[in-house]
Amino acid sequence: MQRALVTGGAGFLGSHLCDRLLADGLQVIAMDNLLTGDLSNIEHLFANPNFKFIKYDVTEFIHVEGPIDYIFHFASPASPIDYLEFPIQTLKVGSLGTHKALGLAKAKNATFLLASTSECYGDPLVHPQKEDYWGNVNPVGPRGVYDEAKRFAEAMTMAYHRYHGVKTRIVRIFNTYGPRMRLRDGRALPAFFQQALTNEPVTVFGDGTQTRSFCFVSDLIDGIVRLSRSEEVLPVNIGNPHEITIREAAERVIKLCGSTSQVVCKPLPVDDPKVRQPDITKARKVLGWEPKVSLEDGLRMTLEYFKKAVAKQLAAKKNGK
Ligand code: UDP
């Protein structure tokens, strides 16, 4: 039986990855310091004998007993408000954490997969973004802690590959949505769902003409698993090329929720990228992958989750928690 370590295993993407790997017949160790991850994302796995959770901060030396075949390095705060709240932890997990996880991959002769990001492209001057675009990142802006940590992580990953011969893979993840996103993680879709489901004003930042391309979580995880089993060392974009404006995203969520909410405009955060759309030619060619879930279907599946999450939140408020 193959064994995988998932750092950030209690997070949104990490927990879905654990589910998928277990379903594929692997043993899975999830590691998370629960800074932004949540045990509720993995509690359904606790009874599974092939699953183990270790609460741990991967910026410290990582020790795991026994063989490991795959390391998926997903630990990091990942939403703009998280890395504004935890700037140093974000930098540390991207740099020190990546170093430790790579060291473990080398020691165990494991395949290492880095969860990188479309943020490597910054506020892009090339559209859509291809993997050979070097990006337009402000290192000293508020988003710099995340963008530069991930860029450093990519460089470190390539160094371990070139110098130590570690089998490494790098996925550049574009905006992804689905069940288990935190209601208050500040990202556009969770914010819009929460606001629409409680009939509060839906906050569009700027004039809402900035664009994003949203990928449903099951598609993303499938692309990542395929990449881990491929031979591709250089970064691969995984995301859904269906690009929409943020205003349109807000309006679609309001309509889907049958909400009476109105859109209100708020100031645009510093260095907020104006456009973002993955060019997935490489993923199609190298991995035979492309997304299957339409935005309409994905939003409907996500609505079911957010309805429950909002009901839970309202009940907790009522009980004075
Ligand atoms: N955004 C918004 N309202 C919100 C949260 C986000 O209009 O309540 C905007 C944000 O300014 C950005 C886009 O939606 O232009 C996507 O933001 P998100 O935080 O989801 O991810 P990003 O792609 O910026 O990392």
mmCIF file of C-alpha atoms in Angstrom, residues 35-265:
data_model
loop_
_atom_site.group_PDB
_atom_site.id
_atom_site.type_symbol
_atom_site.label_atom_id
_atom_site.label_comp_id
_atom_site.label_asym_id
_atom_site.label_seq_id
_atom_site.Cartn_x
_atom_site.Cartn_y
_atom_site.Cartn_z
ATOM 1 C CA LEU A 35 -3.968 27.946 11.981
ATOM 2 C CA THR A 36 -6.489 28.217 9.152
ATOM 3 C CA GLY A 37 -7.355 24.527 8.728
ATOM 4 C CA ASP A 38 -10.240 22.954 10.626
ATOM 5 C CA LEU A 39 -10.728 19.476 12.078
ATOM 6 C CA SER A 40 -14.335 19.499 10.906
ATOM 7 C CA ASN A 41 -12.964 19.067 7.363
ATOM 8 C CA ILE A 42 -11.438 15.683 8.221
ATOM 9 C CA GLU A 43 -13.414 14.354 11.188
ATOM 10 C CA HIS A 44 -15.292 12.001 8.852
ATOM 11 C CA LEU A 45 -11.926 10.285 8.232
ATOM 12 C CA PHE A 46 -10.942 9.658 11.848
ATOM 13 C CA ALA A 47 -12.469 6.163 11.904
ATOM 14 C CA ASN A 48 -10.644 5.144 8.719
ATOM 15 C CA PRO A 49 -7.663 2.906 9.662
ATOM 16 C CA ASN A 50 -5.752 4.179 6.612
ATOM 17 C CA PHE A 51 -5.945 7.769 7.826
ATOM 18 C CA LYS A 52 -3.915 9.488 10.496
ATOM 19 C CA PHE A 53 -3.936 13.125 11.591
ATOM 20 C CA ILE A 54 -0.930 14.795 13.206
ATOM 21 C CA LYS A 55 -1.253 18.317 14.581
ATOM 22 C CA TYR A 56 2.071 19.861 13.677
ATOM 23 C CA ASP A 57 3.689 23.031 12.401
ATOM 24 C CA VAL A 58 5.667 22.010 9.309
ATOM 25 C CA THR A 59 8.042 24.946 9.615
ATOM 26 C CA GLU A 60 9.768 22.745 12.246
ATOM 27 C CA PHE A 61 11.757 19.595 11.419
ATOM 28 C CA ILE A 62 9.263 16.963 10.224
ATOM 29 C CA HIS A 63 9.684 13.406 11.428
ATOM 30 C CA VAL A 64 7.469 10.620 10.093
ATOM 31 C CA GLU A 65 7.978 6.932 10.863
ATOM 32 C CA GLY A 66 8.108 4.478 7.955
ATOM 33 C CA PRO A 67 8.134 4.881 4.195
ATOM 34 C CA ILE A 68 6.391 7.698 2.311
ATOM 35 C CA ASP A 69 5.707 7.582 -1.408
ATOM 36 C CA TYR A 70 4.164 11.021 -1.909
ATOM 37 C CA ILE A 71 4.356 14.360 -0.130
ATOM 38 C CA PHE A 72 1.729 16.911 -1.069
ATOM 39 C CA HIS A 73 2.778 20.259 0.391
ATOM 40 C CA PHE A 74 -0.466 22.198 0.802
ATOM 41 C CA ALA A 75 0.124 23.945 4.138
ATOM 42 C CA SER A 76 -0.344 27.714 3.903
ATOM 43 C CA PRO A 77 -2.828 30.433 4.706
ATOM 44 C CA ALA A 78 -4.405 30.945 1.295
ATOM 45 C CA SER A 79 -6.942 33.745 1.318
ATOM 46 C CA PRO A 80 -6.075 37.441 1.138
ATOM 47 C CA ILE A 81 -7.440 38.201 4.618
ATOM 48 C CA ASP A 82 -5.551 35.226 6.073
ATOM 49 C CA TYR A 83 -2.200 36.287 4.785
ATOM 50 C CA LEU A 84 -2.850 39.834 5.916
ATOM 51 C CA GLU A 85 -3.580 38.487 9.397
ATOM 52 C CA PHE A 86 -0.714 35.963 9.385
ATOM 53 C CA PRO A 87 1.977 37.524 7.181
ATOM 54 C CA ILE A 88 4.975 35.982 8.958
ATOM 55 C CA GLN A 89 3.434 32.511 9.220
ATOM 56 C CA THR A 90 2.614 32.715 5.497
ATOM 57 C CA LEU A 91 6.210 33.533 4.645
ATOM 58 C CA LYS A 92 7.521 30.877 7.025
ATOM 59 C CA VAL A 93 5.384 28.011 5.763
ATOM 60 C CA GLY A 94 6.179 28.860 2.143
ATOM 61 C CA SER A 95 9.903 29.035 2.808
ATOM 62 C CA LEU A 96 10.888 27.048 5.928
ATOM 63 C CA GLY A 97 7.928 24.668 5.595
ATOM 64 C CA THR A 98 8.737 23.920 1.964
ATOM 65 C CA HIS A 99 12.375 23.323 2.898
ATOM 66 C CA LYS A 100 11.395 20.857 5.645
ATOM 67 C CA ALA A 101 8.899 19.038 3.436
ATOM 68 C CA LEU A 102 11.484 18.771 0.648
ATOM 69 C CA GLY A 103 14.047 17.479 3.129
ATOM 70 C CA LEU A 104 11.615 14.757 4.133
ATOM 71 C CA ALA A 105 10.948 13.914 0.455
ATOM 72 C CA LYS A 106 14.676 13.529 -0.093
ATOM 73 C CA ALA A 107 15.104 11.334 3.003
ATOM 74 C CA LYS A 108 12.167 9.093 2.049
ATOM 75 C CA ASN A 109 12.786 9.138 -1.711
ATOM 76 C CA ALA A 110 9.207 10.352 -2.082
ATOM 77 C CA THR A 111 7.601 12.266 -4.945
ATOM 78 C CA PHE A 112 7.054 15.849 -3.770
ATOM 79 C CA LEU A 113 4.200 17.988 -5.097
ATOM 80 C CA LEU A 114 4.126 21.701 -4.289
ATOM 81 C CA ALA A 115 0.805 23.524 -4.150
ATOM 82 C CA SER A 116 1.805 26.737 -5.857
ATOM 83 C CA THR A 117 -0.493 29.431 -7.113
ATOM 84 C CA SER A 118 -1.622 31.709 -9.895
ATOM 85 C CA GLU A 119 -0.461 34.483 -7.524
ATOM 86 C CA CYS A 120 3.015 33.772 -8.931
ATOM 87 C CA TYR A 121 1.785 35.738 -11.948
ATOM 88 C CA GLY A 122 0.792 38.686 -9.710
ATOM 89 C CA ASP A 123 -1.261 41.347 -11.511
ATOM 90 C CA PRO A 124 -0.510 39.783 -14.896
ATOM 91 C CA LEU A 125 0.521 41.700 -17.986
ATOM 92 C CA VAL A 126 -0.021 38.594 -20.134
ATOM 93 C CA HIS A 127 -3.513 37.151 -20.553
ATOM 94 C CA PRO A 128 -4.431 34.326 -20.234
ATOM 95 C CA GLN A 129 -1.492 33.165 -18.116
ATOM 96 C CA LYS A 130 0.809 30.467 -19.478
ATOM 97 C CA GLU A 131 3.369 28.681 -17.339
ATOM 98 C CA ASP A 132 6.297 30.391 -19.078
ATOM 99 C CA TYR A 133 5.108 33.875 -18.014
ATOM 100 C CA TRP A 134 7.311 35.127 -15.145
ATOM 101 C CA GLY A 135 4.706 37.348 -13.582
ATOM 102 C CA ASN A 136 4.221 40.870 -12.310
ATOM 103 C CA VAL A 137 4.451 40.709 -8.526
ATOM 104 C CA ASN A 138 4.901 43.553 -6.035
ATOM 105 C CA PRO A 139 7.259 42.083 -3.423
ATOM 106 C CA VAL A 140 6.553 44.759 -0.798
ATOM 107 C CA GLY A 141 2.760 45.020 -1.111
ATOM 108 C CA PRO A 142 0.391 43.297 1.337
ATOM 109 C CA ARG A 143 -0.055 40.276 -0.975
ATOM 110 C CA GLY A 144 3.731 39.989 -1.369
ATOM 111 C CA VAL A 145 4.018 37.688 1.650
ATOM 112 C CA TYR A 146 2.008 35.010 -0.117
ATOM 113 C CA ASP A 147 3.178 35.592 -3.683
ATOM 114 C CA GLU A 148 6.861 35.729 -2.828
ATOM 115 C CA ALA A 149 6.671 32.798 -0.408
ATOM 116 C CA LYS A 150 5.187 30.669 -3.173
ATOM 117 C CA ARG A 151 7.729 31.914 -5.718
ATOM 118 C CA PHE A 152 10.497 31.056 -3.263
ATOM 119 C CA ALA A 153 8.866 27.647 -2.714
ATOM 120 C CA GLU A 154 8.937 26.990 -6.464
ATOM 121 C CA ALA A 155 12.622 27.958 -6.620
ATOM 122 C CA MET A 156 13.421 25.724 -3.637
ATOM 123 C CA THR A 157 11.505 22.844 -5.196
ATOM 124 C CA MET A 158 13.449 23.176 -8.457
ATOM 125 C CA ALA A 159 16.718 23.355 -6.520
ATOM 126 C CA TYR A 160 15.934 20.085 -4.709
ATOM 127 C CA HIS A 161 15.095 18.540 -8.042
ATOM 128 C CA ARG A 162 18.223 19.788 -9.830
ATOM 129 C CA TYR A 163 20.714 19.437 -7.000
ATOM 130 C CA HIS A 164 19.399 16.419 -5.072
ATOM 131 C CA GLY A 165 17.446 14.660 -7.846
ATOM 132 C CA VAL A 166 14.196 14.690 -5.838
ATOM 133 C CA LYS A 167 11.122 13.830 -7.931
ATOM 134 C CA THR A 168 9.230 17.098 -7.762
ATOM 135 C CA ARG A 169 6.024 18.456 -9.272
ATOM 136 C CA ILE A 170 4.606 22.001 -9.101
ATOM 137 C CA VAL A 171 0.952 22.837 -9.579
ATOM 138 C CA ARG A 172 -0.110 26.457 -10.013
ATOM 139 C CA ILE A 173 -3.591 26.514 -8.585
ATOM 140 C CA PHE A 174 -6.098 29.087 -9.862
ATOM 141 C CA ASN A 175 -9.207 30.223 -7.964
ATOM 142 C CA THR A 176 -11.023 27.156 -6.675
ATOM 143 C CA TYR A 177 -14.348 26.829 -4.871
ATOM 144 C CA GLY A 178 -16.555 24.202 -3.331
ATOM 145 C CA PRO A 179 -17.667 22.659 -0.038
ATOM 146 C CA ARG A 180 -15.433 23.230 3.039
ATOM 147 C CA MET A 181 -14.424 26.788 2.180
ATOM 148 C CA ARG A 182 -14.622 28.770 5.380
ATOM 149 C CA LEU A 183 -17.552 31.169 5.488
ATOM 150 C CA ARG A 184 -15.340 33.958 6.749
ATOM 151 C CA ASP A 185 -12.167 33.375 4.792
ATOM 152 C CA GLY A 186 -12.832 36.612 2.936
ATOM 153 C CA ARG A 187 -12.668 35.184 -0.553
ATOM 154 C CA ALA A 188 -15.203 36.292 -3.091
ATOM 155 C CA LEU A 189 -17.483 33.249 -3.366
ATOM 156 C CA PRO A 190 -17.764 32.417 0.368
ATOM 157 C CA ALA A 191 -18.432 36.115 1.082
ATOM 158 C CA PHE A 192 -21.081 36.305 -1.645
ATOM 159 C CA PHE A 193 -22.814 33.099 -0.504
ATOM 160 C CA GLN A 194 -22.900 34.180 3.117
ATOM 161 C CA GLN A 195 -24.191 37.635 2.272
ATOM 162 C CA ALA A 196 -26.774 36.377 -0.225
ATOM 163 C CA LEU A 197 -28.053 33.639 2.083
ATOM 164 C CA THR A 198 -28.598 36.166 4.888
ATOM 165 C CA ASN A 199 -30.013 38.818 2.517
ATOM 166 C CA GLU A 200 -27.236 41.230 3.415
ATOM 167 C CA PRO A 201 -25.529 43.547 0.901
ATOM 168 C CA VAL A 202 -23.147 41.652 -1.367
ATOM 169 C CA THR A 203 -19.763 43.397 -1.281
ATOM 170 C CA VAL A 204 -18.094 43.759 -4.658
ATOM 171 C CA PHE A 205 -14.622 45.280 -4.381
ATOM 172 C CA GLY A 206 -13.808 48.032 -6.887
ATOM 173 C CA ASP A 207 -16.269 48.293 -9.759
ATOM 174 C CA GLY A 208 -16.420 44.513 -10.137
ATOM 175 C CA THR A 209 -14.963 44.501 -13.657
ATOM 176 C CA GLN A 210 -11.905 42.554 -12.491
ATOM 177 C CA THR A 211 -12.097 38.939 -13.633
ATOM 178 C CA ARG A 212 -11.423 35.516 -12.139
ATOM 179 C CA SER A 213 -11.866 31.974 -13.445
ATOM 180 C CA PHE A 214 -13.361 29.613 -10.867
ATOM 181 C CA CYS A 215 -12.631 25.885 -10.794
ATOM 182 C CA PHE A 216 -14.756 23.382 -8.882
ATOM 183 C CA VAL A 217 -12.745 21.536 -6.248
ATOM 184 C CA SER A 218 -13.226 17.978 -7.602
ATOM 185 C CA ASP A 219 -11.799 19.025 -10.987
ATOM 186 C CA LEU A 220 -8.809 20.653 -9.331
ATOM 187 C CA ILE A 221 -8.033 17.622 -7.166
ATOM 188 C CA ASP A 222 -8.220 15.337 -10.196
ATOM 189 C CA GLY A 223 -5.685 17.513 -12.033
ATOM 190 C CA ILE A 224 -3.367 17.462 -9.028
ATOM 191 C CA VAL A 225 -3.508 13.685 -8.639
ATOM 192 C CA ARG A 226 -2.776 13.274 -12.347
ATOM 193 C CA LEU A 227 0.186 15.629 -12.050
ATOM 194 C CA SER A 228 1.584 13.666 -9.087
ATOM 195 C CA ARG A 229 1.588 10.530 -11.269
ATOM 196 C CA SER A 230 3.121 12.264 -14.303
ATOM 197 C CA GLU A 231 6.768 12.978 -15.047
ATOM 198 C CA GLU A 232 6.310 16.757 -15.464
ATOM 199 C CA VAL A 233 8.814 18.704 -13.361
ATOM 200 C CA LEU A 234 8.079 22.270 -14.457
ATOM 201 C CA PRO A 235 4.955 24.099 -13.204
ATOM 202 C CA VAL A 236 1.536 23.177 -14.574
ATOM 203 C CA ASN A 237 -1.519 25.454 -14.349
ATOM 204 C CA ILE A 238 -4.635 23.764 -13.033
ATOM 205 C CA GLY A 239 -7.818 25.800 -13.117
ATOM 206 C CA ASN A 240 -10.942 26.432 -15.100
ATOM 207 C CA PRO A 241 -10.490 28.825 -18.039
ATOM 208 C CA HIS A 242 -14.125 30.002 -17.846
ATOM 209 C CA GLU A 243 -13.510 33.663 -16.942
ATOM 210 C CA ILE A 244 -16.161 35.980 -15.491
ATOM 211 C CA THR A 245 -16.227 39.399 -13.873
ATOM 212 C CA ILE A 246 -16.572 39.549 -10.114
ATOM 213 C CA ARG A 247 -19.797 41.502 -10.521
ATOM 214 C CA GLU A 248 -21.214 38.681 -12.623
ATOM 215 C CA ALA A 249 -20.112 36.154 -9.991
ATOM 216 C CA ALA A 250 -21.943 38.193 -7.328
ATOM 217 C CA GLU A 251 -25.092 38.408 -9.434
ATOM 218 C CA ARG A 252 -25.070 34.679 -10.181
ATOM 219 C CA VAL A 253 -24.764 33.820 -6.486
ATOM 220 C CA ILE A 254 -27.605 36.220 -5.562
ATOM 221 C CA LYS A 255 -29.854 34.667 -8.209
ATOM 222 C CA LEU A 256 -28.963 31.096 -7.276
ATOM 223 C CA CYS A 257 -29.726 31.785 -3.603
ATOM 224 C CA GLY A 258 -33.060 33.430 -4.486
ATOM 225 C CA SER A 259 -31.830 36.335 -2.384
ATOM 226 C CA THR A 260 -33.063 39.912 -2.025
ATOM 227 C CA SER A 261 -29.477 41.156 -1.516
ATOM 228 C CA GLN A 262 -28.200 44.131 -3.495
ATOM 229 C CA VAL A 263 -24.629 44.567 -4.747
ATOM 230 C CA VAL A 264 -22.649 47.301 -2.955
ATOM 231 C CA CYS A 265 -19.180 48.438 -4.064
#
